[in-house]
């Protein structure tokens, strides 16, 4: 049955239901609907074919699972089927976890979002208007996106240290004065990773494991720091053929995109946000509020989240694309709906974000 969950997520769902019985908090949660599950499955089956790279999918309502299933192959050459418990690379979905780490350090009094970044990154070029940690969180720093710089294709297969990565882009001319515009830049979150290391005194991957993943029992989630055998192969389109994506260094994605996780762990992550775990509710709310340029013009981005309206509903979303993989996470906070689609192809059509929207259309019309 497509709505069954592994024991640890099933226990989490049971806790949600018991909490609802006690205080009515989850009264809006709907019973899993076989008809809805069949509708989602039929739609996804039209797009995700057997014998090809596919996707893992989960849909929850206030933490209660409505749908969970995998489609396609984790390893085409080995004819290994994808399983919903498997961990996949999720690219820029990493950013919401990095932003949460920054908020955790802020709550601990170890940094302030208004701090200049050169307080933590000695030698980083100063500008007339200081770049702050909040500028990095909101993509309003003006710092150029290192993955879009001309020479990035030449170096992306080579392991780098954090300092070497920063050196690659730090002297590129800023696009604009800090705080004046929104421009999505992976460099912002690379720098946030370096700040986390400086403040915590440990490698970014270790801090995330100890302070974020372990407390929330995200046991299938990790920051990749090097080559490692994984059961899920990433694929790309080469002319008319689907081939394994070339290997490249996971040191470059770093705090901007080196996360590997499962849909089960993402569902637990969603409930941590909804229930105010790890961070104070005001911190989660701040992350999910659109940043305003000069206090007036909303950017449509908070801290690690895009803030959108979808089908007339407030939505919080972030996707991720990284060689061989594509992902999307979509939250409807007022309805309590969460959708995650993780694909092991970077050239699938429809892409995970489009599939997540199609699922949302089915779920929200109940």
mmCIF file of C-alpha atoms in Angstrom:
data_model
loop_
_atom_site.group_PDB
_atom_site.id
_atom_site.type_symbol
_atom_site.label_atom_id
_atom_site.label_comp_id
_atom_site.label_asym_id
_atom_site.label_seq_id
_atom_site.Cartn_x
_atom_site.Cartn_y
_atom_site.Cartn_z
ATOM 1 C CA UNK A 1 0.000 0.000 0.000
ATOM 2 C CA UNK A 2 1.444 3.365 -0.988
ATOM 3 C CA UNK A 3 0.625 5.119 2.294
ATOM 4 C CA UNK A 4 2.693 2.830 4.543
ATOM 5 C CA UNK A 5 5.714 4.371 6.266
ATOM 6 C CA UNK A 6 8.816 2.926 7.909
ATOM 7 C CA UNK A 7 8.461 2.432 11.695
ATOM 8 C CA UNK A 8 10.181 5.664 12.780
ATOM 9 C CA UNK A 9 7.976 7.852 10.564
ATOM 10 C CA UNK A 10 4.888 5.857 11.440
ATOM 11 C CA UNK A 11 5.655 6.493 15.121
ATOM 12 C CA UNK A 12 5.969 10.208 14.396
ATOM 13 C CA UNK A 13 2.591 10.152 12.667
ATOM 14 C CA UNK A 14 1.083 8.339 15.666
ATOM 15 C CA UNK A 15 2.458 10.995 18.015
ATOM 16 C CA UNK A 16 0.806 13.638 15.838
ATOM 17 C CA UNK A 17 -2.515 11.831 15.992
ATOM 18 C CA UNK A 18 -2.305 11.382 19.765
ATOM 19 C CA UNK A 19 -1.422 15.046 20.180
ATOM 20 C CA UNK A 20 -4.471 15.895 18.116
ATOM 21 C CA UNK A 21 -6.668 13.743 20.319
ATOM 22 C CA UNK A 22 -5.306 15.491 23.387
ATOM 23 C CA UNK A 23 -5.460 19.110 22.339
ATOM 24 C CA UNK A 24 -7.114 19.353 18.952
ATOM 25 C CA UNK A 25 -3.988 20.803 17.342
ATOM 26 C CA UNK A 26 -4.132 18.415 14.395
ATOM 27 C CA UNK A 27 -7.904 18.335 14.053
ATOM 28 C CA UNK A 28 -7.595 19.463 10.418
ATOM 29 C CA UNK A 29 -5.622 16.376 9.411
ATOM 30 C CA UNK A 30 -7.565 14.209 7.002
ATOM 31 C CA UNK A 31 -7.716 10.427 7.077
ATOM 32 C CA UNK A 32 -5.574 8.915 4.320
ATOM 33 C CA UNK A 33 -7.774 8.511 1.253
ATOM 34 C CA UNK A 34 -7.320 5.474 -1.013
ATOM 35 C CA UNK A 35 -8.986 7.441 -3.816
ATOM 36 C CA UNK A 36 -6.514 10.314 -3.442
ATOM 37 C CA UNK A 37 -3.585 7.903 -3.340
ATOM 38 C CA UNK A 38 -4.823 6.233 -6.521
ATOM 39 C CA UNK A 39 -5.204 9.612 -8.245
ATOM 40 C CA UNK A 40 -1.665 10.670 -7.309
ATOM 41 C CA UNK A 41 -0.286 7.281 -8.342
ATOM 42 C CA UNK A 42 -2.068 7.374 -11.697
ATOM 43 C CA UNK A 43 -0.745 10.852 -12.451
ATOM 44 C CA UNK A 44 2.842 10.011 -11.468
ATOM 45 C CA UNK A 45 2.751 6.714 -13.348
ATOM 46 C CA UNK A 46 2.023 8.619 -16.560
ATOM 47 C CA UNK A 47 5.265 10.567 -16.187
ATOM 48 C CA UNK A 48 7.658 8.233 -14.339
ATOM 49 C CA UNK A 49 8.228 5.120 -16.388
ATOM 50 C CA UNK A 50 9.610 1.716 -15.311
ATOM 51 C CA UNK A 51 13.077 0.887 -16.560
ATOM 52 C CA UNK A 52 14.295 4.493 -16.357
ATOM 53 C CA UNK A 53 15.515 6.891 -13.649
ATOM 54 C CA UNK A 54 12.601 7.960 -11.503
ATOM 55 C CA UNK A 55 11.680 9.591 -8.220
ATOM 56 C CA UNK A 56 10.717 9.045 -4.609
ATOM 57 C CA UNK A 57 7.605 10.856 -3.397
ATOM 58 C CA UNK A 58 5.901 11.608 -0.108
ATOM 59 C CA UNK A 59 2.761 13.588 0.760
ATOM 60 C CA UNK A 60 1.669 14.290 4.335
ATOM 61 C CA UNK A 61 -1.226 16.133 5.963
ATOM 62 C CA UNK A 62 -0.267 17.562 9.376
ATOM 63 C CA UNK A 63 2.349 14.826 9.552
ATOM 64 C CA UNK A 64 -0.091 12.048 8.679
ATOM 65 C CA UNK A 65 1.070 10.202 5.547
ATOM 66 C CA UNK A 66 -1.261 10.389 2.573
ATOM 67 C CA UNK A 67 1.081 8.929 -0.024
ATOM 68 C CA UNK A 68 4.583 7.430 -0.204
ATOM 69 C CA UNK A 69 6.002 5.614 -3.186
ATOM 70 C CA UNK A 70 9.037 5.283 -5.466
ATOM 71 C CA UNK A 71 9.078 5.034 -9.258
ATOM 72 C CA UNK A 72 11.767 3.924 -11.664
ATOM 73 C CA UNK A 73 15.300 2.708 -11.136
ATOM 74 C CA UNK A 74 18.029 3.707 -8.709
ATOM 75 C CA UNK A 75 20.592 2.017 -10.940
ATOM 76 C CA UNK A 76 19.603 1.458 -14.547
ATOM 77 C CA UNK A 77 22.567 -0.767 -15.445
ATOM 78 C CA UNK A 78 21.982 -2.961 -12.392
ATOM 79 C CA UNK A 79 18.169 -2.881 -12.717
ATOM 80 C CA UNK A 80 17.904 -1.765 -9.062
ATOM 81 C CA UNK A 81 14.511 -0.273 -8.228
ATOM 82 C CA UNK A 82 14.206 2.990 -6.374
ATOM 83 C CA UNK A 83 12.804 2.631 -2.860
ATOM 84 C CA UNK A 84 11.186 5.532 -0.956
ATOM 85 C CA UNK A 85 13.593 4.957 1.947
ATOM 86 C CA UNK A 86 16.625 5.708 -0.232
ATOM 87 C CA UNK A 87 18.647 8.914 0.128
ATOM 88 C CA UNK A 88 19.188 11.113 -2.912
ATOM 89 C CA UNK A 89 21.126 14.291 -3.560
ATOM 90 C CA UNK A 90 18.797 17.286 -3.305
ATOM 91 C CA UNK A 91 20.995 20.234 -4.313
ATOM 92 C CA UNK A 92 19.697 23.580 -3.112
ATOM 93 C CA UNK A 93 17.159 22.045 -0.728
ATOM 94 C CA UNK A 94 20.315 22.157 1.432
ATOM 95 C CA UNK A 95 19.863 25.902 1.853
ATOM 96 C CA UNK A 96 16.937 25.675 4.278
ATOM 97 C CA UNK A 97 19.034 23.426 6.536
ATOM 98 C CA UNK A 98 21.990 25.830 6.382
ATOM 99 C CA UNK A 99 19.668 28.727 7.198
ATOM 100 C CA UNK A 100 18.295 26.804 10.190
ATOM 101 C CA UNK A 101 21.854 26.227 11.431
ATOM 102 C CA UNK A 102 22.503 29.971 11.273
ATOM 103 C CA UNK A 103 19.283 30.646 13.191
ATOM 104 C CA UNK A 104 20.295 28.080 15.818
ATOM 105 C CA UNK A 105 23.627 29.846 16.338
ATOM 106 C CA UNK A 106 21.786 33.163 16.530
ATOM 107 C CA UNK A 107 19.449 31.811 19.203
ATOM 108 C CA UNK A 108 22.512 30.657 21.128
ATOM 109 C CA UNK A 109 23.896 34.198 21.018
ATOM 110 C CA UNK A 110 26.930 33.179 18.969
ATOM 111 C CA UNK A 111 26.165 35.519 16.076
ATOM 112 C CA UNK A 112 23.622 38.128 14.985
ATOM 113 C CA UNK A 113 22.002 38.322 11.582
ATOM 114 C CA UNK A 114 23.035 41.965 11.398
ATOM 115 C CA UNK A 115 26.724 41.094 11.817
ATOM 116 C CA UNK A 116 29.078 42.025 9.001
ATOM 117 C CA UNK A 117 30.464 38.927 7.338
ATOM 118 C CA UNK A 118 34.051 40.209 7.580
ATOM 119 C CA UNK A 119 33.767 39.699 11.352
ATOM 120 C CA UNK A 120 33.895 35.968 10.633
ATOM 121 C CA UNK A 121 35.749 35.881 7.322
ATOM 122 C CA UNK A 122 38.988 37.825 7.757
ATOM 123 C CA UNK A 123 40.365 38.997 4.439
ATOM 124 C CA UNK A 124 37.009 38.926 2.660
ATOM 125 C CA UNK A 125 36.773 42.087 0.500
ATOM 126 C CA UNK A 126 34.935 44.918 2.211
ATOM 127 C CA UNK A 127 32.367 47.037 0.421
ATOM 128 C CA UNK A 128 31.169 50.578 1.114
ATOM 129 C CA UNK A 129 27.912 49.092 2.363
ATOM 130 C CA UNK A 130 28.766 46.105 4.580
ATOM 131 C CA UNK A 131 27.479 42.673 3.620
ATOM 132 C CA UNK A 132 25.641 41.126 6.578
ATOM 133 C CA UNK A 133 24.694 37.573 7.426
ATOM 134 C CA UNK A 134 21.088 38.452 6.607
ATOM 135 C CA UNK A 135 22.139 39.601 3.146
ATOM 136 C CA UNK A 136 23.604 36.136 2.577
ATOM 137 C CA UNK A 137 20.491 34.373 3.884
ATOM 138 C CA UNK A 138 18.209 36.399 1.600
ATOM 139 C CA UNK A 139 20.358 36.486 -1.570
ATOM 140 C CA UNK A 140 20.584 40.257 -1.384
ATOM 141 C CA UNK A 141 24.359 40.551 -0.904
ATOM 142 C CA UNK A 142 25.259 41.298 -4.515
ATOM 143 C CA UNK A 143 28.000 38.642 -4.336
ATOM 144 C CA UNK A 144 28.291 36.871 -7.668
ATOM 145 C CA UNK A 145 27.171 33.275 -8.036
ATOM 146 C CA UNK A 146 30.315 31.149 -8.206
ATOM 147 C CA UNK A 147 28.616 28.400 -10.232
ATOM 148 C CA UNK A 148 27.928 30.959 -12.982
ATOM 149 C CA UNK A 149 31.484 32.297 -13.183
ATOM 150 C CA UNK A 150 33.318 31.536 -16.457
ATOM 151 C CA UNK A 151 35.942 29.146 -15.070
ATOM 152 C CA UNK A 152 33.679 27.076 -12.840
ATOM 153 C CA UNK A 153 33.291 24.298 -15.404
ATOM 154 C CA UNK A 154 37.070 23.841 -15.366
ATOM 155 C CA UNK A 155 37.334 23.365 -11.594
ATOM 156 C CA UNK A 156 34.085 21.667 -10.557
ATOM 157 C CA UNK A 157 35.610 18.189 -10.635
ATOM 158 C CA UNK A 158 38.463 19.168 -8.298
ATOM 159 C CA UNK A 159 38.216 18.972 -4.502
ATOM 160 C CA UNK A 160 38.740 22.318 -2.791
ATOM 161 C CA UNK A 161 39.050 23.539 0.765
ATOM 162 C CA UNK A 162 36.553 26.079 2.049
ATOM 163 C CA UNK A 163 39.157 28.840 1.757
ATOM 164 C CA UNK A 164 40.016 27.826 -1.805
ATOM 165 C CA UNK A 165 36.341 27.859 -2.738
ATOM 166 C CA UNK A 166 35.908 31.366 -1.338
ATOM 167 C CA UNK A 167 39.057 32.532 -3.102
ATOM 168 C CA UNK A 168 37.514 31.434 -6.404
ATOM 169 C CA UNK A 169 34.743 34.047 -6.234
ATOM 170 C CA UNK A 170 35.568 36.618 -3.552
ATOM 171 C CA UNK A 171 37.247 39.103 -5.896
ATOM 172 C CA UNK A 172 34.523 39.023 -8.564
ATOM 173 C CA UNK A 173 32.949 42.465 -8.905
ATOM 174 C CA UNK A 174 29.650 42.671 -6.970
ATOM 175 C CA UNK A 175 26.474 42.761 -9.041
ATOM 176 C CA UNK A 176 24.914 45.483 -6.908
ATOM 177 C CA UNK A 177 25.047 47.279 -3.579
ATOM 178 C CA UNK A 178 24.129 44.969 -0.658
ATOM 179 C CA UNK A 179 20.426 45.143 0.136
ATOM 180 C CA UNK A 180 19.408 46.780 -3.150
ATOM 181 C CA UNK A 181 18.265 43.707 -5.090
ATOM 182 C CA UNK A 182 17.537 40.007 -4.924
ATOM 183 C CA UNK A 183 19.801 37.762 -7.018
ATOM 184 C CA UNK A 184 20.008 34.064 -6.256
ATOM 185 C CA UNK A 185 23.649 33.162 -5.637
ATOM 186 C CA UNK A 186 25.137 29.932 -4.340
ATOM 187 C CA UNK A 187 28.077 31.986 -3.082
ATOM 188 C CA UNK A 188 25.876 33.364 -0.306
ATOM 189 C CA UNK A 189 25.295 29.946 1.209
ATOM 190 C CA UNK A 190 28.880 28.814 0.638
ATOM 191 C CA UNK A 191 29.889 31.755 2.831
ATOM 192 C CA UNK A 192 27.250 30.850 5.432
ATOM 193 C CA UNK A 193 28.841 27.413 5.686
ATOM 194 C CA UNK A 194 32.215 29.040 6.339
ATOM 195 C CA UNK A 195 30.651 31.242 9.029
ATOM 196 C CA UNK A 196 29.071 28.199 10.688
ATOM 197 C CA UNK A 197 32.521 26.590 10.793
ATOM 198 C CA UNK A 198 34.165 29.693 12.253
ATOM 199 C CA UNK A 199 31.510 30.165 14.950
ATOM 200 C CA UNK A 200 31.035 26.504 15.902
ATOM 201 C CA UNK A 201 34.685 25.486 15.686
ATOM 202 C CA UNK A 202 33.893 22.342 13.696
ATOM 203 C CA UNK A 203 33.486 21.379 10.024
ATOM 204 C CA UNK A 204 30.151 22.311 8.525
ATOM 205 C CA UNK A 205 29.194 18.682 7.842
ATOM 206 C CA UNK A 206 29.930 17.704 11.444
ATOM 207 C CA UNK A 207 27.989 20.635 12.873
ATOM 208 C CA UNK A 208 24.980 19.791 10.741
ATOM 209 C CA UNK A 209 25.135 16.140 11.778
ATOM 210 C CA UNK A 210 25.436 16.888 15.498
ATOM 211 C CA UNK A 211 23.211 19.950 15.836
ATOM 212 C CA UNK A 212 20.513 19.462 13.176
ATOM 213 C CA UNK A 213 20.249 15.902 11.881
ATOM 214 C CA UNK A 214 20.829 13.923 15.100
ATOM 215 C CA UNK A 215 18.415 15.905 17.343
ATOM 216 C CA UNK A 216 15.643 15.486 14.763
ATOM 217 C CA UNK A 217 16.511 11.811 14.117
ATOM 218 C CA UNK A 218 17.170 12.415 10.423
ATOM 219 C CA UNK A 219 19.086 9.175 10.150
ATOM 220 C CA UNK A 220 19.202 9.070 6.352
ATOM 221 C CA UNK A 221 20.477 12.634 5.965
ATOM 222 C CA UNK A 222 24.069 13.825 5.600
ATOM 223 C CA UNK A 223 26.268 16.455 3.994
ATOM 224 C CA UNK A 224 28.450 14.827 1.365
ATOM 225 C CA UNK A 225 32.101 15.793 1.550
ATOM 226 C CA UNK A 226 33.695 13.377 -0.883
ATOM 227 C CA UNK A 227 33.255 10.403 -3.155
ATOM 228 C CA UNK A 228 31.174 7.659 -1.574
ATOM 229 C CA UNK A 229 29.406 4.630 -2.960
ATOM 230 C CA UNK A 230 25.662 5.227 -3.064
ATOM 231 C CA UNK A 231 22.840 2.947 -4.192
ATOM 232 C CA UNK A 232 21.166 5.747 -6.171
ATOM 233 C CA UNK A 233 22.899 6.807 -9.387
ATOM 234 C CA UNK A 234 22.216 10.236 -10.869
ATOM 235 C CA UNK A 235 21.425 10.455 -14.587
ATOM 236 C CA UNK A 236 21.497 13.074 -17.317
ATOM 237 C CA UNK A 237 20.480 13.364 -20.956
ATOM 238 C CA UNK A 238 23.231 13.021 -23.540
ATOM 239 C CA UNK A 239 21.785 13.567 -26.996
ATOM 240 C CA UNK A 240 19.020 10.948 -27.126
ATOM 241 C CA UNK A 241 20.456 8.707 -24.436
ATOM 242 C CA UNK A 242 20.069 8.752 -20.658
ATOM 243 C CA UNK A 243 23.509 8.217 -19.115
ATOM 244 C CA UNK A 244 25.040 8.296 -15.659
ATOM 245 C CA UNK A 245 25.958 11.862 -14.725
ATOM 246 C CA UNK A 246 29.705 12.581 -14.614
ATOM 247 C CA UNK A 247 31.367 12.624 -11.207
ATOM 248 C CA UNK A 248 32.396 15.951 -9.754
ATOM 249 C CA UNK A 249 33.538 17.199 -6.397
ATOM 250 C CA UNK A 250 30.910 17.528 -3.668
ATOM 251 C CA UNK A 251 33.209 20.035 -1.957
ATOM 252 C CA UNK A 252 31.875 22.727 -4.267
ATOM 253 C CA UNK A 253 28.145 22.430 -3.454
ATOM 254 C CA UNK A 254 29.020 22.520 0.277
ATOM 255 C CA UNK A 255 26.515 24.492 2.365
ATOM 256 C CA UNK A 256 24.662 25.554 -0.776
ATOM 257 C CA UNK A 257 23.872 22.092 -2.095
ATOM 258 C CA UNK A 258 25.694 19.031 -0.702
ATOM 259 C CA UNK A 259 22.767 17.476 1.177
ATOM 260 C CA UNK A 260 21.708 13.872 0.604
ATOM 261 C CA UNK A 261 18.416 12.877 2.218
ATOM 262 C CA UNK A 262 15.236 10.803 1.906
ATOM 263 C CA UNK A 263 11.582 11.735 1.592
ATOM 264 C CA UNK A 264 10.980 10.174 5.018
ATOM 265 C CA UNK A 265 13.529 12.451 6.651
ATOM 266 C CA UNK A 266 12.110 15.451 4.816
ATOM 267 C CA UNK A 267 8.661 14.627 6.205
ATOM 268 C CA UNK A 268 10.170 14.589 9.708
ATOM 269 C CA UNK A 269 11.908 17.880 8.929
ATOM 270 C CA UNK A 270 8.555 19.393 7.925
ATOM 271 C CA UNK A 271 7.041 18.332 11.225
ATOM 272 C CA UNK A 272 9.974 19.799 13.125
ATOM 273 C CA UNK A 273 9.145 23.122 11.481
ATOM 274 C CA UNK A 274 5.396 22.796 12.075
ATOM 275 C CA UNK A 275 5.835 21.844 15.735
ATOM 276 C CA UNK A 276 8.564 24.377 16.514
ATOM 277 C CA UNK A 277 11.284 21.827 17.222
ATOM 278 C CA UNK A 278 14.999 22.686 17.159
ATOM 279 C CA UNK A 279 14.306 26.418 16.765
ATOM 280 C CA UNK A 280 11.894 28.777 18.430
ATOM 281 C CA UNK A 281 8.653 29.317 16.471
ATOM 282 C CA UNK A 282 9.629 32.937 15.821
ATOM 283 C CA UNK A 283 12.840 31.780 14.141
ATOM 284 C CA UNK A 284 10.977 29.385 11.850
ATOM 285 C CA UNK A 285 8.459 32.135 11.077
ATOM 286 C CA UNK A 286 11.230 34.569 10.215
ATOM 287 C CA UNK A 287 12.773 32.033 7.839
ATOM 288 C CA UNK A 288 9.409 31.632 6.101
ATOM 289 C CA UNK A 289 8.708 35.368 5.729
ATOM 290 C CA UNK A 290 9.573 37.161 2.517
ATOM 291 C CA UNK A 291 12.497 39.540 2.984
ATOM 292 C CA UNK A 292 11.728 43.132 2.052
ATOM 293 C CA UNK A 293 14.241 45.296 0.230
ATOM 294 C CA UNK A 294 14.691 48.495 2.243
ATOM 295 C CA UNK A 295 11.690 47.372 4.286
ATOM 296 C CA UNK A 296 9.302 47.943 1.376
ATOM 297 C CA UNK A 297 9.584 45.543 -1.566
ATOM 298 C CA UNK A 298 9.138 41.814 -0.888
ATOM 299 C CA UNK A 299 11.644 39.573 -2.650
ATOM 300 C CA UNK A 300 9.635 36.362 -2.477
ATOM 301 C CA UNK A 301 12.471 34.707 -0.547
ATOM 302 C CA UNK A 302 12.951 34.268 3.176
ATOM 303 C CA UNK A 303 15.903 32.398 4.684
ATOM 304 C CA UNK A 304 16.386 29.278 2.571
ATOM 305 C CA UNK A 305 12.787 29.273 1.317
ATOM 306 C CA UNK A 306 10.901 30.771 -1.616
ATOM 307 C CA UNK A 307 7.649 32.346 -0.441
ATOM 308 C CA UNK A 308 4.891 31.892 -2.989
ATOM 309 C CA UNK A 309 1.187 31.672 -3.639
ATOM 310 C CA UNK A 310 0.022 28.532 -5.412
ATOM 311 C CA UNK A 311 -3.559 27.800 -6.359
ATOM 312 C CA UNK A 312 -4.585 30.676 -4.104
ATOM 313 C CA UNK A 313 -2.769 29.184 -1.093
ATOM 314 C CA UNK A 314 0.298 30.445 0.739
ATOM 315 C CA UNK A 315 3.176 28.132 -0.168
ATOM 316 C CA UNK A 316 6.777 27.717 0.978
ATOM 317 C CA UNK A 317 8.970 26.001 -1.577
ATOM 318 C CA UNK A 318 12.513 25.209 -2.541
ATOM 319 C CA UNK A 319 13.872 22.988 -5.248
ATOM 320 C CA UNK A 320 17.328 21.720 -5.968
ATOM 321 C CA UNK A 321 19.221 20.742 -9.096
ATOM 322 C CA UNK A 322 22.635 19.132 -8.995
ATOM 323 C CA UNK A 323 24.343 16.929 -11.589
ATOM 324 C CA UNK A 324 22.202 13.836 -12.057
ATOM 325 C CA UNK A 325 19.529 14.795 -9.524
ATOM 326 C CA UNK A 326 16.595 17.179 -9.154
ATOM 327 C CA UNK A 327 14.296 17.733 -6.177
ATOM 328 C CA UNK A 328 11.450 19.858 -4.893
ATOM 329 C CA UNK A 329 9.906 20.431 -1.464
ATOM 330 C CA UNK A 330 6.585 22.208 -1.120
ATOM 331 C CA UNK A 331 4.778 23.229 2.066
ATOM 332 C CA UNK A 332 1.293 24.663 2.477
ATOM 333 C CA UNK A 333 1.552 25.820 6.117
ATOM 334 C CA UNK A 334 -2.068 26.839 6.585
ATOM 335 C CA UNK A 335 -3.366 23.533 5.211
ATOM 336 C CA UNK A 336 -0.642 21.441 6.843
ATOM 337 C CA UNK A 337 0.228 19.796 3.529
ATOM 338 C CA UNK A 338 3.804 18.776 2.691
ATOM 339 C CA UNK A 339 5.060 17.343 -0.599
ATOM 340 C CA UNK A 340 8.567 16.157 -1.489
ATOM 341 C CA UNK A 341 9.645 14.786 -4.860
ATOM 342 C CA UNK A 342 13.252 13.611 -5.234
ATOM 343 C CA UNK A 343 14.413 12.550 -8.691
ATOM 344 C CA UNK A 344 17.594 10.842 -9.848
ATOM 345 C CA UNK A 345 17.718 12.609 -13.210
ATOM 346 C CA UNK A 346 18.593 16.234 -13.957
ATOM 347 C CA UNK A 347 16.757 16.191 -17.283
ATOM 348 C CA UNK A 348 13.398 14.587 -16.490
ATOM 349 C CA UNK A 349 10.249 16.151 -17.892
ATOM 350 C CA UNK A 350 8.171 17.072 -16.014
ATOM 351 C CA UNK A 351 10.773 18.011 -13.405
ATOM 352 C CA UNK A 352 10.111 17.410 -9.680
ATOM 353 C CA UNK A 353 8.824 20.950 -9.125
ATOM 354 C CA UNK A 354 6.173 20.469 -11.804
ATOM 355 C CA UNK A 355 5.241 17.066 -10.369
ATOM 356 C CA UNK A 356 4.939 18.578 -6.883
ATOM 357 C CA UNK A 357 2.545 21.196 -8.255
ATOM 358 C CA UNK A 358 0.478 18.496 -9.976
ATOM 359 C CA UNK A 359 0.277 16.593 -6.688
ATOM 360 C CA UNK A 360 -0.719 19.792 -4.889
ATOM 361 C CA UNK A 361 -3.563 20.322 -7.356
ATOM 362 C CA UNK A 362 -4.936 16.881 -6.520
ATOM 363 C CA UNK A 363 -4.498 17.218 -2.745
ATOM 364 C CA UNK A 364 -5.893 20.727 -2.404
ATOM 365 C CA UNK A 365 -9.064 19.986 -4.361
ATOM 366 C CA UNK A 366 -10.217 17.329 -1.867
#
